[in-house]
C-alpha positions as CSV (number, residue, x, y, z in Angstrom):
1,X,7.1,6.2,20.2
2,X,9.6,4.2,18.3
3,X,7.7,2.4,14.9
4,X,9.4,-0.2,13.9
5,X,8.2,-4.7,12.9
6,X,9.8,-6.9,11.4
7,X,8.9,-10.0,12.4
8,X,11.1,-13.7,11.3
9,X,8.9,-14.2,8.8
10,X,9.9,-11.5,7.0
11,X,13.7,-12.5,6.8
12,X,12.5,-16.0,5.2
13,X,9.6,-14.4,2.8
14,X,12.4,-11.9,1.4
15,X,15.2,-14.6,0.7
16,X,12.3,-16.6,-1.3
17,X,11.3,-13.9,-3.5
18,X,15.2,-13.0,-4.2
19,X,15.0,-16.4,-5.6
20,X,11.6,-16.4,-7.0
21,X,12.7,-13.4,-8.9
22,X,14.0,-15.1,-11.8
23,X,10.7,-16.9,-12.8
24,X,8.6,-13.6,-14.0
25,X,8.8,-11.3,-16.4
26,X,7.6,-7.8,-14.2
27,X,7.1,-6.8,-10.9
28,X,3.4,-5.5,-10.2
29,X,4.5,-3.3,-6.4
30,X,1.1,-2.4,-4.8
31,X,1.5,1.2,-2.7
32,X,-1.2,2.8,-0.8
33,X,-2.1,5.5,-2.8
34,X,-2.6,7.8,0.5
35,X,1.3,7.6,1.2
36,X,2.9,6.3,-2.1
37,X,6.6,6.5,-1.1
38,X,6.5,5.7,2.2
39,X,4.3,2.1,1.5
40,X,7.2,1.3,-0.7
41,X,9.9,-1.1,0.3
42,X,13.0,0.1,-0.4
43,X,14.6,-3.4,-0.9
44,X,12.1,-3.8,-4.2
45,X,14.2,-1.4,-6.2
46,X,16.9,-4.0,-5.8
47,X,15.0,-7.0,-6.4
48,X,13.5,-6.4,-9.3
49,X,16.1,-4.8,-10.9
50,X,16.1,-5.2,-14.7
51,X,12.8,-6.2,-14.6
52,X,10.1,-4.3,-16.1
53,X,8.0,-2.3,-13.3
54,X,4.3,-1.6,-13.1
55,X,3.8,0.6,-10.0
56,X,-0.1,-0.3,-8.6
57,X,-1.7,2.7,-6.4
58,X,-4.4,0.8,-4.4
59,X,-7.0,2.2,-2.1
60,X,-6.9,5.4,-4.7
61,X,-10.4,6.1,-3.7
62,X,-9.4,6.9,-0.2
63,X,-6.4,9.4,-0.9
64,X,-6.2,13.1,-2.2
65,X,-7.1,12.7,-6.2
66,X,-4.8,15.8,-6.7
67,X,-2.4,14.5,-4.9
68,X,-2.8,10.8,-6.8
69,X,-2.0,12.4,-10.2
70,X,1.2,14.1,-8.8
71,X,2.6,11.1,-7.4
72,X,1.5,9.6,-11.0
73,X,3.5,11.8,-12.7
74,X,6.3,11.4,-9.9
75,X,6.9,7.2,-10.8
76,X,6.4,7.5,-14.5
77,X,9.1,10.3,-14.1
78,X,11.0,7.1,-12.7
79,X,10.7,5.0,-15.6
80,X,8.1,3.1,-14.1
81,X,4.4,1.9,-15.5
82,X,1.7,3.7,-13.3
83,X,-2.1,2.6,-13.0
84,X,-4.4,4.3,-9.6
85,X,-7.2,1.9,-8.7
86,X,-9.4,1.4,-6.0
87,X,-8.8,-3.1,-5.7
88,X,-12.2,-3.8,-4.8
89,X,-14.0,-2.2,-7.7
90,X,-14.1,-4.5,-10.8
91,X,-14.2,-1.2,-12.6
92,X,-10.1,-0.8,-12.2
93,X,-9.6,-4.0,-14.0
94,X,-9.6,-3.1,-17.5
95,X,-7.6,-0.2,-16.3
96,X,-4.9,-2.4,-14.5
97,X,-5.3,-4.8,-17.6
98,X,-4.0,-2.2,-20.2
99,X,-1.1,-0.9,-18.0
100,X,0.1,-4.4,-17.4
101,X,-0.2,-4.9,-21.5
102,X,1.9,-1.7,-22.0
103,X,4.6,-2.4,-19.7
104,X,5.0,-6.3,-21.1
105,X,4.8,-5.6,-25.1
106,X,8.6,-5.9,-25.3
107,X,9.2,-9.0,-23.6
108,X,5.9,-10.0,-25.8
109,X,8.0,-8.7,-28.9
110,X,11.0,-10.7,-27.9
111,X,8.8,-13.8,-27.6
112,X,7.2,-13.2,-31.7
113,X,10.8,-13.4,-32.3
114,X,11.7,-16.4,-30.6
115,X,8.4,-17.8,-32.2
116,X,6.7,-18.2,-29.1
117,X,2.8,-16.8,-29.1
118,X,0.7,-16.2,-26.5
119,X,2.5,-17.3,-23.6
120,X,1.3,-15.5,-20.5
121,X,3.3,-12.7,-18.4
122,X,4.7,-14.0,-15.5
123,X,4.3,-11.3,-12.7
124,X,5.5,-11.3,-9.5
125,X,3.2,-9.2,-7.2
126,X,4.9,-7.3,-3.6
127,X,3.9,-5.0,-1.4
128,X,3.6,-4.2,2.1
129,X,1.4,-5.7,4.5
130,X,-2.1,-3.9,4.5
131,X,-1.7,-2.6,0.9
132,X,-4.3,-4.9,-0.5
133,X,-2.7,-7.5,-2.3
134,X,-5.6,-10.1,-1.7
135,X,-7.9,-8.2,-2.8
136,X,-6.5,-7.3,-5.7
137,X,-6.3,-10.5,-6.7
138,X,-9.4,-12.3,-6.5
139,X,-11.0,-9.0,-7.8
140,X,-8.5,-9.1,-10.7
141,X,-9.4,-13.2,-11.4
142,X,-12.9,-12.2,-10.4
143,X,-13.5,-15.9,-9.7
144,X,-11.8,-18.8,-7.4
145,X,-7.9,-18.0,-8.1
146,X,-6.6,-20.9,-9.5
147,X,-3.2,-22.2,-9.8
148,X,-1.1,-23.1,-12.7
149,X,1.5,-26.0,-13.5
150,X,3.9,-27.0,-15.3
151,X,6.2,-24.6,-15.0
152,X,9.3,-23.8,-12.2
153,X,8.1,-23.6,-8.6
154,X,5.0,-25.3,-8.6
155,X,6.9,-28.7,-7.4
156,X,8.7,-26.3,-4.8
157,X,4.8,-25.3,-3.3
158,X,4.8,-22.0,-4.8
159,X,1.8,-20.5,-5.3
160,X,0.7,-19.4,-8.7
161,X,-2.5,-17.8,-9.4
162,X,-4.0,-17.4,-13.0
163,X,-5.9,-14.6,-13.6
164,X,-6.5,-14.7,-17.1
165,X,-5.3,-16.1,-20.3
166,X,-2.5,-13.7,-20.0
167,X,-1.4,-13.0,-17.2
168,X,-0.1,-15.5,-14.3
169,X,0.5,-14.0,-11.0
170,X,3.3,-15.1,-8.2
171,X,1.8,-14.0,-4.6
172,X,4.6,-12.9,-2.1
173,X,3.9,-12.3,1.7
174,X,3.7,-8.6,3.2
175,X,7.1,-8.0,3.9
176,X,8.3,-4.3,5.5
177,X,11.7,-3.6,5.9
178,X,14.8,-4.4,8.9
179,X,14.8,-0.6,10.1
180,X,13.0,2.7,9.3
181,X,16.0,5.4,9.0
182,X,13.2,7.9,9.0
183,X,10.6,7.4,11.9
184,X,8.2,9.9,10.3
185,X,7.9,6.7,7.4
186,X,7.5,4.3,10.3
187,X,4.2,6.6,11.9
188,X,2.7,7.1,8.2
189,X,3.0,2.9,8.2
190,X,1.2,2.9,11.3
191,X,-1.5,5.1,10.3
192,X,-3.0,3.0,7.3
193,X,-2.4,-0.6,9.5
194,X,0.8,-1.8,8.3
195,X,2.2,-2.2,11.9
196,X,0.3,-4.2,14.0
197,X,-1.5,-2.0,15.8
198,X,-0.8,-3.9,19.5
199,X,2.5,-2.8,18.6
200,X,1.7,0.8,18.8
201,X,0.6,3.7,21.4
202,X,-3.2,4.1,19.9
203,X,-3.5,7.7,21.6
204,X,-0.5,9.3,20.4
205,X,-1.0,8.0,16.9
206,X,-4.7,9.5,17.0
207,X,-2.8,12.9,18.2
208,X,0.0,12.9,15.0
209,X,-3.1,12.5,13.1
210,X,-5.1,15.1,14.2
211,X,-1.7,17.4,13.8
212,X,-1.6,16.7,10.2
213,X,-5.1,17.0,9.4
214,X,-5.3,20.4,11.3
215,X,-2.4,21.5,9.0
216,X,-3.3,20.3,6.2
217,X,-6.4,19.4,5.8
218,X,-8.1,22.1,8.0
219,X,-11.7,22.1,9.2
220,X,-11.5,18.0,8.9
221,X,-11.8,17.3,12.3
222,X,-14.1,19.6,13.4
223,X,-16.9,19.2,10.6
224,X,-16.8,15.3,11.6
225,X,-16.9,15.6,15.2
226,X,-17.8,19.2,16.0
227,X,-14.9,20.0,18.1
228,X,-12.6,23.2,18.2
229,X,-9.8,21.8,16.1
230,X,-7.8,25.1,17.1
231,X,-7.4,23.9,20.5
232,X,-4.3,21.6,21.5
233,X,-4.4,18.0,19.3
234,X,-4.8,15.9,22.6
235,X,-7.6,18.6,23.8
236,X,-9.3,17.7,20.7
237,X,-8.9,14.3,21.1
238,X,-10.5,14.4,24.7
239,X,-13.4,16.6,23.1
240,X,-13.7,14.4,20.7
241,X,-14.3,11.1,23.6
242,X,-17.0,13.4,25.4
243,X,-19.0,14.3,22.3
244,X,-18.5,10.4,20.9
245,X,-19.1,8.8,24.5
246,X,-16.1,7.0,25.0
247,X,-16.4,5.9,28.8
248,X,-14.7,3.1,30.6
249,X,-16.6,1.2,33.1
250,X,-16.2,3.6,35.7
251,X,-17.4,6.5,34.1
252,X,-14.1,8.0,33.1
253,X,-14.0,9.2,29.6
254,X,-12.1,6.5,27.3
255,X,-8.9,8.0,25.4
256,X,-7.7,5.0,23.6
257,X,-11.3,4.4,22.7
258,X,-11.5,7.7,21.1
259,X,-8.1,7.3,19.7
260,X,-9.1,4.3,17.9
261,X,-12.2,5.6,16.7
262,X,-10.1,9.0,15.1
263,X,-8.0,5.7,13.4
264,X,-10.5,3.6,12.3
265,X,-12.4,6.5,10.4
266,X,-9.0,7.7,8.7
267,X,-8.6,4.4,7.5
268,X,-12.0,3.4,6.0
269,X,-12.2,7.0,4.5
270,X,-15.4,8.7,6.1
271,X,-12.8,11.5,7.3
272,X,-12.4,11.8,3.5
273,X,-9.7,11.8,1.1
274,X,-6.4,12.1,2.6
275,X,-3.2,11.9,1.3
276,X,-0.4,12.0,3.9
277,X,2.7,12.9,1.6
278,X,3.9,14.8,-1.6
279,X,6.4,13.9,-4.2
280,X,8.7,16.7,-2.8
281,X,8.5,15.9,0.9
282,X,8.8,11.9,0.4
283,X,11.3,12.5,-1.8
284,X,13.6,14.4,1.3
């Protein structure tokens, strides 16, 4: 199966945040935190370039917490600003609220300089699609977002949000990238939702799943369903459509049914923490 979307409105979203760019302070780049490198868009590095960088690891609940402080480690190695949260818990936002503080005090600094106070940090949020970048933002505002004037854009129909006194937010679209060099990146995207998933062969998916989770996360599958996880992957998965009563109309056990259920539960963690990468191996 060849992964691989990227849609026309990707090519427009991209050339409007190389030219949104020079509005904002930082770049805030949302990753999942169950496969940090791979949910990053290489193109970002590029784009925001010389601008201070606060790395976001969303859905941090549902990945490895080992594995979270490694890759942790791994982007602040980078240079960059590093906060794991889980978007939908109001909790993270004090959390999220110091890093972005740490990673603006110099242009703050510059600003005392200049003798201007208290003017908001101007962030410019990316990410991939199905990262969470919603979310993150009306928890973040915790209210109605609202949007700002008097400033750049605004005129143009950009959309600024405020979240607080001081920090102001520029939303971009989910945007991937033209081609996956490495199709192991474009599977991984597939497995959180980040390709559509019409686009994609539902029981072959649910099969490289339940080859990594046998490997690495052993004993996964079969506490959840009560299979023999030692047994061929798409065994299992048939095992797994008898025991969860997958059945078409006719009476024939349902694959893609059980496929999609294997999915589904990956994704809203009740297979449990998974993280599908390591520094080392993304890094290759």
């Amino acid at each position: 199966m060849n992964f691989q979307w990227y849609p026309g409105h990707m090519t427009k979203a991209k050339r409007q945040m190389q030219e949104d760019i020079k509005l904002v302070d930082m770049v805030i780049e949302l990753v999942d935190a169950r496969l940090p490198l791979s949910s990053r868009n290489p193109d970002i590095d590029e784009l925001g370039k010389n601008k201070s960088r606060v790395i976001l690891m969303n859905k941090a609940d549902l990945s490895d917490e080992s594995k979270n402080n490694l890759w942790k480690n791994y982007f602040e190695e980078k240079g960059c600003f590093v906060v794991t949260a889980d978007s939908r818990n109001r909790g993270s936002v004090k959390q999220i609220q110091n890093v972005i503080d740490k990673a603006s005090a110099e242009k703050k600094e510059r600003d005392r300089k200049r003798g201007i106070l208290n003017r908001p940090v101007r962030a410019m949020i990316v990410g991939i699609p199905n990262v969470g970048k919603s979310t993150f933002i009306n928890t973040f505002a915790g209210r109605a977002t609202a949007k700002t004037g008097n400033k750049p854009g605004v005129t143009k129909g950009k959309q600024w949000v405020k979240l607080n006194k001081s920090v102001e937010l520029l939303d971009t679209p989910g945007i991937l990238w033209p081609k996956f060099d490495d199709q192991l990146v474009g599977m991984r995207l597939a497995l959180i939702g980040s390709i559509k998933d019409e686009l994609l062969q539902s029981e072959e998916l649910a099969i490289n799943l339940i080859d990594f989770l046998k490997e690495n996360y052993c004993g996964t599958i079969s506490d959840r369903y009560n299979v023999n996880e030692e047994n061929e992957s798409s065994q299992v998965l048939m095992d797994i459509a008898e025991i969860r009563g997958c059945l078409k109309g006719g009476g024939d056990y349902d694959y893609d049914k059980a496929a999609s259920l294997v999915l589904d539960e990956f994704r809203s963690g009740r297979l449990g923490r998974i993280t599908l990468e390591v520094p080392q191996e993304g890094e290759k």
